[in-house]
PDB file of C-alpha atoms in Angstrom:
ATOM      1  CA  UNK Q   1      35.172 -35.628 -81.482  1.00  0.00           C
ATOM      2  CA  UNK Q   2      34.456 -32.584 -79.354  1.00  0.00           C
ATOM      3  CA  UNK Q   3      31.513 -31.644 -81.590  1.00  0.00           C
ATOM      4  CA  UNK Q   4      30.260 -35.214 -81.512  1.00  0.00           C
ATOM      5  CA  UNK Q   5      30.379 -35.337 -77.710  1.00  0.00           C
ATOM      6  CA  UNK Q   6      28.479 -32.081 -77.500  1.00  0.00           C
ATOM      7  CA  UNK Q   7      25.854 -33.364 -79.918  1.00  0.00           C
ATOM      8  CA  UNK Q   8      25.532 -36.502 -77.805  1.00  0.00           C
ATOM      9  CA  UNK Q   9      25.109 -34.448 -74.645  1.00  0.00           C
ATOM     10  CA  UNK Q  10      22.506 -32.294 -76.377  1.00  0.00           C
ATOM     11  CA  UNK Q  11      20.476 -35.428 -77.253  1.00  0.00           C
ATOM     12  CA  UNK Q  12      20.736 -36.785 -73.691  1.00  0.00           C
ATOM     13  CA  UNK Q  13      19.783 -33.461 -72.124  1.00  0.00           C
ATOM     14  CA  UNK Q  14      16.838 -33.072 -74.514  1.00  0.00           C
ATOM     15  CA  UNK Q  15      15.328 -36.043 -72.661  1.00  0.00           C
ATOM     16  CA  UNK Q  16      15.534 -34.037 -69.421  1.00  0.00           C
ATOM     17  CA  UNK Q  17      13.902 -30.955 -70.948  1.00  0.00           C
ATOM     18  CA  UNK Q  18      10.434 -32.124 -69.900  1.00  0.00           C
ATOM     19  CA  UNK Q  19      11.694 -33.158 -66.451  1.00  0.00           C
ATOM     20  CA  UNK Q  20      12.538 -29.575 -65.488  1.00  0.00           C
ATOM     21  CA  UNK Q  21      10.622 -28.830 -62.292  1.00  0.00           C
ATOM     22  CA  UNK Q  22      10.641 -32.416 -61.034  1.00  0.00           C
ATOM     23  CA  UNK Q  23      12.718 -34.257 -58.443  1.00  0.00           C
ATOM     24  CA  UNK Q  24      14.838 -37.280 -59.370  1.00  0.00           C
ATOM     25  CA  UNK Q  25      17.244 -39.587 -57.566  1.00  0.00           C
ATOM     26  CA  UNK Q  26      20.928 -39.285 -58.333  1.00  0.00           C
ATOM     27  CA  UNK Q  27      24.315 -40.495 -57.139  1.00  0.00           C
ATOM     28  CA  UNK Q  28      27.045 -38.081 -56.056  1.00  0.00           C
ATOM     29  CA  UNK Q  29      29.839 -38.525 -58.588  1.00  0.00           C
ATOM     30  CA  UNK Q  30      32.328 -35.866 -57.590  1.00  0.00           C
ATOM     31  CA  UNK Q  31      32.556 -33.110 -54.985  1.00  0.00           C
ATOM     32  CA  UNK Q  32      34.417 -29.992 -56.102  1.00  0.00           C
ATOM     33  CA  UNK Q  33      34.964 -26.738 -54.185  1.00  0.00           C
ATOM     34  CA  UNK Q  34      32.109 -24.889 -55.896  1.00  0.00           C
ATOM     35  CA  UNK Q  35      29.929 -27.614 -57.447  1.00  0.00           C
ATOM     36  CA  UNK Q  36      28.758 -31.134 -56.724  1.00  0.00           C
ATOM     37  CA  UNK Q  37      28.474 -33.402 -59.772  1.00  0.00           C
ATOM     38  CA  UNK Q  38      25.553 -35.821 -59.671  1.00  0.00           C
ATOM     39  CA  UNK Q  39      24.933 -38.762 -61.972  1.00  0.00           C
ATOM     40  CA  UNK Q  40      21.299 -39.190 -63.025  1.00  0.00           C
ATOM     41  CA  UNK Q  41      21.483 -42.360 -65.071  1.00  0.00           C
ATOM     42  CA  UNK Q  42      22.348 -41.233 -68.608  1.00  0.00           C
ATOM     43  CA  UNK Q  43      23.184 -37.640 -67.810  1.00  0.00           C
ATOM     44  CA  UNK Q  44      25.290 -35.812 -65.252  1.00  0.00           C
ATOM     45  CA  UNK Q  45      24.165 -32.581 -63.626  1.00  0.00           C
ATOM     46  CA  UNK Q  46      25.739 -30.094 -61.264  1.00  0.00           C
ATOM     47  CA  UNK Q  47      24.547 -28.547 -58.002  1.00  0.00           C
ATOM     48  CA  UNK Q  48      26.151 -25.074 -57.871  1.00  0.00           C
ATOM     49  CA  UNK Q  49      27.054 -23.690 -54.453  1.00  0.00           C
ATOM     50  CA  UNK Q  50      24.049 -21.341 -54.519  1.00  0.00           C
ATOM     51  CA  UNK Q  51      21.701 -24.318 -54.899  1.00  0.00           C
ATOM     52  CA  UNK Q  52      23.230 -26.472 -52.163  1.00  0.00           C
ATOM     53  CA  UNK Q  53      21.885 -26.784 -48.636  1.00  0.00           C
ATOM     54  CA  UNK Q  54      24.241 -24.800 -46.443  1.00  0.00           C
ATOM     55  CA  UNK Q  55      26.206 -27.084 -44.137  1.00  0.00           C
ATOM     56  CA  UNK Q  56      25.168 -30.261 -45.965  1.00  0.00           C
ATOM     57  CA  UNK Q  57      27.907 -32.832 -46.521  1.00  0.00           C
ATOM     58  CA  UNK Q  58      27.979 -34.669 -49.858  1.00  0.00           C
ATOM     59  CA  UNK Q  59      29.907 -37.929 -49.990  1.00  0.00           C
ATOM     60  CA  UNK Q  60      30.862 -39.608 -53.272  1.00  0.00           C
ATOM     61  CA  UNK Q  61      28.591 -42.542 -54.045  1.00  0.00           C
ATOM     62  CA  UNK Q  62      25.737 -41.283 -51.833  1.00  0.00           C
ATOM     63  CA  UNK Q  63      22.188 -41.431 -53.234  1.00  0.00           C
ATOM     64  CA  UNK Q  64      20.410 -38.081 -53.051  1.00  0.00           C
ATOM     65  CA  UNK Q  65      17.222 -36.463 -54.312  1.00  0.00           C
ATOM     66  CA  UNK Q  66      17.733 -33.431 -56.552  1.00  0.00           C
ATOM     67  CA  UNK Q  67      15.389 -30.915 -58.150  1.00  0.00           C
ATOM     68  CA  UNK Q  68      15.963 -30.399 -61.885  1.00  0.00           C
ATOM     69  CA  UNK Q  69      16.037 -26.631 -62.112  1.00  0.00           C
ATOM     70  CA  UNK Q  70      17.194 -25.775 -65.610  1.00  0.00           C
ATOM     71  CA  UNK Q  71      19.342 -26.600 -68.593  1.00  0.00           C
ATOM     72  CA  UNK Q  72      21.939 -23.884 -69.122  1.00  0.00           C
ATOM     73  CA  UNK Q  73      23.490 -23.531 -72.527  1.00  0.00           C
ATOM     74  CA  UNK Q  74      26.761 -21.663 -72.778  1.00  0.00           C
ATOM     75  CA  UNK Q  75      30.093 -21.851 -74.638  1.00  0.00           C
ATOM     76  CA  UNK Q  76      31.043 -25.067 -72.884  1.00  0.00           C
ATOM     77  CA  UNK Q  77      27.894 -26.801 -74.077  1.00  0.00           C
ATOM     78  CA  UNK Q  78      24.649 -27.625 -72.287  1.00  0.00           C
ATOM     79  CA  UNK Q  79      24.671 -28.150 -68.540  1.00  0.00           C
ATOM     80  CA  UNK Q  80      21.986 -29.648 -66.303  1.00  0.00           C
ATOM     81  CA  UNK Q  81      21.484 -27.408 -63.238  1.00  0.00           C
ATOM     82  CA  UNK Q  82      20.245 -29.208 -60.133  1.00  0.00           C
ATOM     83  CA  UNK Q  83      19.096 -27.867 -56.781  1.00  0.00           C
ATOM     84  CA  UNK Q  84      18.452 -28.948 -53.213  1.00  0.00           C
ATOM     85  CA  UNK Q  85      18.330 -25.427 -51.801  1.00  0.00           C
ATOM     86  CA  UNK Q  86      15.358 -23.891 -53.591  1.00  0.00           C
ATOM     87  CA  UNK Q  87      11.746 -23.468 -52.460  1.00  0.00           C
ATOM     88  CA  UNK Q  88      10.364 -25.836 -55.115  1.00  0.00           C
ATOM     89  CA  UNK Q  89      12.358 -28.729 -53.615  1.00  0.00           C
ATOM     90  CA  UNK Q  90      10.558 -28.209 -50.264  1.00  0.00           C
ATOM     91  CA  UNK Q  91       7.188 -28.008 -52.032  1.00  0.00           C
ATOM     92  CA  UNK Q  92       7.875 -31.282 -53.850  1.00  0.00           C
ATOM     93  CA  UNK Q  93       8.857 -33.054 -50.601  1.00  0.00           C
ATOM     94  CA  UNK Q  94       5.650 -31.918 -48.882  1.00  0.00           C
ATOM     95  CA  UNK Q  95       3.612 -33.009 -51.899  1.00  0.00           C
ATOM     96  CA  UNK Q  96       4.998 -36.528 -51.378  1.00  0.00           C
ATOM     97  CA  UNK Q  97       3.984 -36.505 -47.701  1.00  0.00           C
ATOM     98  CA  UNK Q  98       0.632 -34.670 -47.804  1.00  0.00           C
ATOM     99  CA  UNK Q  99      -1.903 -36.521 -50.006  1.00  0.00           C
ATOM    100  CA  UNK Q 100      -4.469 -33.802 -49.230  1.00  0.00           C
ATOM    101  CA  UNK Q 101      -2.478 -31.503 -51.563  1.00  0.00           C
ATOM    102  CA  UNK Q 102      -3.364 -33.717 -54.523  1.00  0.00           C
ATOM    103  CA  UNK Q 103      -7.070 -33.621 -53.673  1.00  0.00           C
ATOM    104  CA  UNK Q 104      -6.882 -29.829 -53.261  1.00  0.00           C
ATOM    105  CA  UNK Q 105      -8.094 -29.841 -49.646  1.00  0.00           C
ATOM    106  CA  UNK Q 106      -4.968 -27.954 -48.566  1.00  0.00           C
ATOM    107  CA  UNK Q 107      -2.454 -25.871 -50.487  1.00  0.00           C
ATOM    108  CA  UNK Q 108       0.849 -24.064 -50.067  1.00  0.00           C
ATOM    109  CA  UNK Q 109       0.335 -20.318 -50.557  1.00  0.00           C
ATOM    110  CA  UNK Q 110       3.951 -19.266 -50.155  1.00  0.00           C
ATOM    111  CA  UNK Q 111       7.431 -20.472 -49.234  1.00  0.00           C
ATOM    112  CA  UNK Q 112      10.403 -18.444 -48.047  1.00  0.00           C
ATOM    113  CA  UNK Q 113      13.594 -20.414 -47.536  1.00  0.00           C
ATOM    114  CA  UNK Q 114      17.175 -19.990 -46.420  1.00  0.00           C
ATOM    115  CA  UNK Q 115      18.441 -23.486 -47.150  1.00  0.00           C
ATOM    116  CA  UNK Q 116      20.111 -25.193 -44.224  1.00  0.00           C
ATOM    117  CA  UNK Q 117      18.764 -22.663 -41.737  1.00  0.00           C
ATOM    118  CA  UNK Q 118      15.059 -22.021 -41.859  1.00  0.00           C
ATOM    119  CA  UNK Q 119      11.979 -22.319 -44.060  1.00  0.00           C
ATOM    120  CA  UNK Q 120       8.635 -20.613 -43.585  1.00  0.00           C
ATOM    121  CA  UNK Q 121       5.633 -22.175 -45.246  1.00  0.00           C
ATOM    122  CA  UNK Q 122       2.221 -20.468 -45.523  1.00  0.00           C
ATOM    123  CA  UNK Q 123      -0.585 -22.987 -45.921  1.00  0.00           C
ATOM    124  CA  UNK Q 124      -4.343 -22.764 -46.375  1.00  0.00           C
ATOM    125  CA  UNK Q 125      -7.308 -25.091 -46.442  1.00  0.00           C
ATOM    126  CA  UNK Q 126     -10.116 -25.041 -49.023  1.00  0.00           C
ATOM    127  CA  UNK Q 127     -12.321 -27.364 -46.976  1.00  0.00           C
ATOM    128  CA  UNK Q 128     -14.142 -26.013 -43.902  1.00  0.00           C
ATOM    129  CA  UNK Q 129     -13.032 -27.697 -40.703  1.00  0.00           C
ATOM    130  CA  UNK Q 130      -9.677 -28.873 -42.082  1.00  0.00           C
ATOM    131  CA  UNK Q 131      -6.727 -27.506 -40.090  1.00  0.00           C
ATOM    132  CA  UNK Q 132      -4.063 -26.734 -42.723  1.00  0.00           C
ATOM    133  CA  UNK Q 133      -1.130 -26.487 -40.294  1.00  0.00           C
ATOM    134  CA  UNK Q 134      -2.053 -29.753 -38.598  1.00  0.00           C
ATOM    135  CA  UNK Q 135      -2.404 -31.455 -41.982  1.00  0.00           C
ATOM    136  CA  UNK Q 136       1.132 -30.442 -43.008  1.00  0.00           C
ATOM    137  CA  UNK Q 137       2.672 -31.266 -39.629  1.00  0.00           C
ATOM    138  CA  UNK Q 138       0.984 -34.692 -39.464  1.00  0.00           C
ATOM    139  CA  UNK Q 139       0.205 -36.773 -36.395  1.00  0.00           C
ATOM    140  CA  UNK Q 140       3.087 -36.478 -33.904  1.00  0.00           C
ATOM    141  CA  UNK Q 141       4.898 -34.401 -36.562  1.00  0.00           C
ATOM    142  CA  UNK Q 142       5.420 -37.387 -38.883  1.00  0.00           C
ATOM    143  CA  UNK Q 143       4.995 -35.462 -42.125  1.00  0.00           C
ATOM    144  CA  UNK Q 144       7.206 -32.514 -41.302  1.00  0.00           C
ATOM    145  CA  UNK Q 145       9.809 -34.911 -39.836  1.00  0.00           C
ATOM    146  CA  UNK Q 146       9.895 -36.898 -43.082  1.00  0.00           C
ATOM    147  CA  UNK Q 147      10.735 -33.687 -44.969  1.00  0.00           C
ATOM    148  CA  UNK Q 148      13.387 -32.758 -42.391  1.00  0.00           C
ATOM    149  CA  UNK Q 149      14.970 -36.208 -42.731  1.00  0.00           C
ATOM    150  CA  UNK Q 150      15.588 -35.382 -46.394  1.00  0.00           C
ATOM    151  CA  UNK Q 151      16.914 -31.827 -45.968  1.00  0.00           C
ATOM    152  CA  UNK Q 152      18.643 -32.322 -42.606  1.00  0.00           C
ATOM    153  CA  UNK Q 153      17.358 -31.400 -39.165  1.00  0.00           C
ATOM    154  CA  UNK Q 154      19.592 -28.336 -38.898  1.00  0.00           C
ATOM    155  CA  UNK Q 155      16.953 -26.534 -41.002  1.00  0.00           C
ATOM    156  CA  UNK Q 156      13.929 -25.406 -39.016  1.00  0.00           C
ATOM    157  CA  UNK Q 157      10.522 -25.452 -40.697  1.00  0.00           C
ATOM    158  CA  UNK Q 158       7.816 -23.000 -39.554  1.00  0.00           C
ATOM    159  CA  UNK Q 159       4.342 -23.787 -40.887  1.00  0.00           C
ATOM    160  CA  UNK Q 160       1.927 -20.863 -40.565  1.00  0.00           C
ATOM    161  CA  UNK Q 161      -1.653 -20.222 -41.642  1.00  0.00           C
ATOM    162  CA  UNK Q 162      -2.157 -18.061 -44.733  1.00  0.00           C
ATOM    163  CA  UNK Q 163      -4.790 -15.333 -44.396  1.00  0.00           C
ATOM    164  CA  UNK Q 164      -6.423 -13.033 -46.966  1.00  0.00           C
ATOM    165  CA  UNK Q 165      -6.340 -10.303 -44.319  1.00  0.00           C
ATOM    166  CA  UNK Q 166      -2.792  -8.923 -44.578  1.00  0.00           C
ATOM    167  CA  UNK Q 167      -2.763  -7.820 -40.910  1.00  0.00           C
ATOM    168  CA  UNK Q 168      -3.494 -11.381 -39.726  1.00  0.00           C
ATOM    169  CA  UNK Q 169      -1.119 -12.855 -42.315  1.00  0.00           C
ATOM    170  CA  UNK Q 170       1.786 -10.682 -41.092  1.00  0.00           C
ATOM    171  CA  UNK Q 171       1.054 -11.684 -37.478  1.00  0.00           C
ATOM    172  CA  UNK Q 172       1.034 -15.369 -38.467  1.00  0.00           C
ATOM    173  CA  UNK Q 173       4.182 -15.053 -40.591  1.00  0.00           C
ATOM    174  CA  UNK Q 174       6.153 -13.574 -37.699  1.00  0.00           C
ATOM    175  CA  UNK Q 175       5.362 -16.486 -35.378  1.00  0.00           C
ATOM    176  CA  UNK Q 176       6.567 -17.617 -32.889  1.00  0.00           C
ATOM    177  CA  UNK Q 177       6.699 -13.906 -31.921  1.00  0.00           C
ATOM    178  CA  UNK Q 178       3.547 -12.331 -30.473  1.00  0.00           C
ATOM    179  CA  UNK Q 179       2.517  -9.101 -32.177  1.00  0.00           C
ATOM    180  CA  UNK Q 180       0.794  -6.204 -30.384  1.00  0.00           C
ATOM    181  CA  UNK Q 181      -0.335  -4.256 -33.466  1.00  0.00           C
ATOM    182  CA  UNK Q 182       0.419  -3.779 -37.162  1.00  0.00           C
ATOM    183  CA  UNK Q 183       0.305  -0.497 -39.110  1.00  0.00           C
ATOM    184  CA  UNK Q 184       0.077  -1.210 -42.840  1.00  0.00           C
ATOM    185  CA  UNK Q 185       0.912   1.020 -45.801  1.00  0.00           C
ATOM    186  CA  UNK Q 186      -0.558  -0.925 -48.729  1.00  0.00           C
ATOM    187  CA  UNK Q 187       0.724   1.486 -51.386  1.00  0.00           C
ATOM    188  CA  UNK Q 188       4.340   1.325 -50.219  1.00  0.00           C
ATOM    189  CA  UNK Q 189       3.983  -2.399 -49.406  1.00  0.00           C
ATOM    190  CA  UNK Q 190       5.458  -1.968 -45.967  1.00  0.00           C
ATOM    191  CA  UNK Q 191       4.259  -2.400 -42.415  1.00  0.00           C
ATOM    192  CA  UNK Q 192       5.297  -1.312 -38.943  1.00  0.00           C
ATOM    193  CA  UNK Q 193       4.975  -4.178 -36.523  1.00  0.00           C
ATOM    194  CA  UNK Q 194       4.809  -3.404 -32.813  1.00  0.00           C
ATOM    195  CA  UNK Q 195       5.861  -6.091 -30.341  1.00  0.00           C
ATOM    196  CA  UNK Q 196       6.457  -6.183 -26.597  1.00  0.00           C
ATOM    197  CA  UNK Q 197      10.069  -5.665 -25.553  1.00  0.00           C
ATOM    198  CA  UNK Q 198      10.589  -9.328 -24.609  1.00  0.00           C
ATOM    199  CA  UNK Q 199       9.288 -10.413 -28.047  1.00  0.00           C
ATOM    200  CA  UNK Q 200      11.537  -8.162 -30.121  1.00  0.00           C
ATOM    201  CA  UNK Q 201      14.484 -10.537 -30.438  1.00  0.00           C
ATOM    202  CA  UNK Q 202      12.109 -13.431 -31.319  1.00  0.00           C
ATOM    203  CA  UNK Q 203      10.378 -11.329 -34.003  1.00  0.00           C
ATOM    204  CA  UNK Q 204      13.682 -10.287 -35.567  1.00  0.00           C
ATOM    205  CA  UNK Q 205      15.299 -13.728 -35.204  1.00  0.00           C
ATOM    206  CA  UNK Q 206      18.951 -14.637 -35.266  1.00  0.00           C
ATOM    207  CA  UNK Q 207      20.720 -12.345 -37.738  1.00  0.00           C
ATOM    208  CA  UNK Q 208      17.340 -10.871 -38.734  1.00  0.00           C
ATOM    209  CA  UNK Q 209      16.244 -14.187 -40.185  1.00  0.00           C
ATOM    210  CA  UNK Q 210      12.675 -14.392 -38.849  1.00  0.00           C
ATOM    211  CA  UNK Q 211      11.657 -10.931 -40.039  1.00  0.00           C
ATOM    212  CA  UNK Q 212      13.480 -11.423 -43.367  1.00  0.00           C
ATOM    213  CA  UNK Q 213      11.621 -14.656 -44.159  1.00  0.00           C
ATOM    214  CA  UNK Q 214       8.286 -13.192 -42.967  1.00  0.00           C
ATOM    215  CA  UNK Q 215       8.853 -10.217 -45.317  1.00  0.00           C
ATOM    216  CA  UNK Q 216       9.488 -12.528 -48.259  1.00  0.00           C
ATOM    217  CA  UNK Q 217       6.464 -14.644 -47.369  1.00  0.00           C
ATOM    218  CA  UNK Q 218       4.023 -11.731 -47.118  1.00  0.00           C
ATOM    219  CA  UNK Q 219       5.548  -9.493 -49.790  1.00  0.00           C
ATOM    220  CA  UNK Q 220       5.688  -6.610 -47.296  1.00  0.00           C
ATOM    221  CA  UNK Q 221       8.756  -4.826 -45.956  1.00  0.00           C
ATOM    222  CA  UNK Q 222       8.428  -5.282 -42.190  1.00  0.00           C
ATOM    223  CA  UNK Q 223       9.868  -2.921 -39.565  1.00  0.00           C
ATOM    224  CA  UNK Q 224       9.870  -4.280 -36.030  1.00  0.00           C
ATOM    225  CA  UNK Q 225       9.316  -1.688 -33.317  1.00  0.00           C
ATOM    226  CA  UNK Q 226       8.873  -1.961 -29.571  1.00  0.00           C
ATOM    227  CA  UNK Q 227       5.403  -1.174 -28.307  1.00  0.00           C
ATOM    228  CA  UNK Q 228       5.603   1.187 -25.362  1.00  0.00           C
ATOM    229  CA  UNK Q 229       3.366   0.127 -22.498  1.00  0.00           C
ATOM    230  CA  UNK Q 230       0.976   2.867 -21.401  1.00  0.00           C
ATOM    231  CA  UNK Q 231       1.747   4.093 -17.893  1.00  0.00           C
ATOM    232  CA  UNK Q 232      -1.013   3.282 -15.415  1.00  0.00           C
ATOM    233  CA  UNK Q 233      -3.288   6.265 -14.848  1.00  0.00           C
ATOM    234  CA  UNK Q 234      -2.668   7.895 -11.508  1.00  0.00           C
ATOM    235  CA  UNK Q 235      -5.758   8.445  -9.422  1.00  0.00           C
ATOM    236  CA  UNK Q 236      -6.014  12.053  -8.233  1.00  0.00           C
ATOM    237  CA  UNK Q 237      -5.162  12.255  -4.560  1.00  0.00           C
ATOM    238  CA  UNK Q 238      -8.094  13.209  -2.430  1.00  0.00           C
ATOM    239  CA  UNK Q 239      -7.744  16.135  -0.148  1.00  0.00           C
ATOM    240  CA  UNK Q 240      -7.413  15.058   3.520  1.00  0.00           C
ATOM    241  CA  UNK Q 241      -9.927  17.710   4.562  1.00  0.00           C
ATOM    242  CA  UNK Q 242     -12.509  16.286   2.131  1.00  0.00           C
ATOM    243  CA  UNK Q 243     -11.928  12.871   3.651  1.00  0.00           C
ATOM    244  CA  UNK Q 244     -12.530  14.241   7.162  1.00  0.00           C
ATOM    245  CA  UNK Q 245     -15.665  16.098   6.153  1.00  0.00           C
ATOM    246  CA  UNK Q 246     -17.190  13.058   4.477  1.00  0.00           C
ATOM    247  CA  UNK Q 247     -16.318  10.916   7.542  1.00  0.00           C
ATOM    248  CA  UNK Q 248     -18.041  13.462   9.852  1.00  0.00           C
ATOM    249  CA  UNK Q 249     -21.074  13.614   7.523  1.00  0.00           C
ATOM    250  CA  UNK Q 250     -21.311   9.792   7.561  1.00  0.00           C
ATOM    251  CA  UNK Q 251     -21.280   9.802  11.365  1.00  0.00           C
ATOM    252  CA  UNK Q 252     -23.860  12.582  11.485  1.00  0.00           C
ATOM    253  CA  UNK Q 253     -26.206  10.535   9.324  1.00  0.00           C
TER     254      UNK Q 253
END
């Protein structure tokens, strides 16, 4: 019987083999301490803790969207691994909201995500005159809000412009912080980023989150340093005698 059940599961999961990398609707079947079991019609999959959105509450019977990540085969038989916390889930949601992605007018160049907290998205446009950030945000933020409705509004989404110039890209990735200058070491893949003192905490972010996500987005290790303001140059004091002489000369003339 055990062997038969496993064979049955193998047949069912084989149908999902070509759905890996897509998003499907499911119903929460059971919530356990470390996994959430989701029914997807014929098959049942699991969302491990690492693939869940931090702080998200799953109630039995609720309909949710899940990303089919993989089919794991181990001693206990095949298992369908689902995700809501990975980058590809965000990309899929934006693809549903931004028709310009299908036409190729705009594209996502990179995603760095800490599910339930913050996502940074680097976007670019292939058509002159098309604002990529505006396209992803949508009028009055409708598009980005639709994505946030699915993942929960506790997760912030930063959409920044991708740039071939790594200096500009790093500056964009660290937004909303304002950067004074960037010193790049291309061989070591790291960069020193100088910011004004009042921008330092914004650049680093809560618990180092902003700089961490910007590093993952750009592929560069980023060190945030405070730019020291140059002291104003002091004008040399004129000698009082010189002042008197020039005043007397002026009068003489």
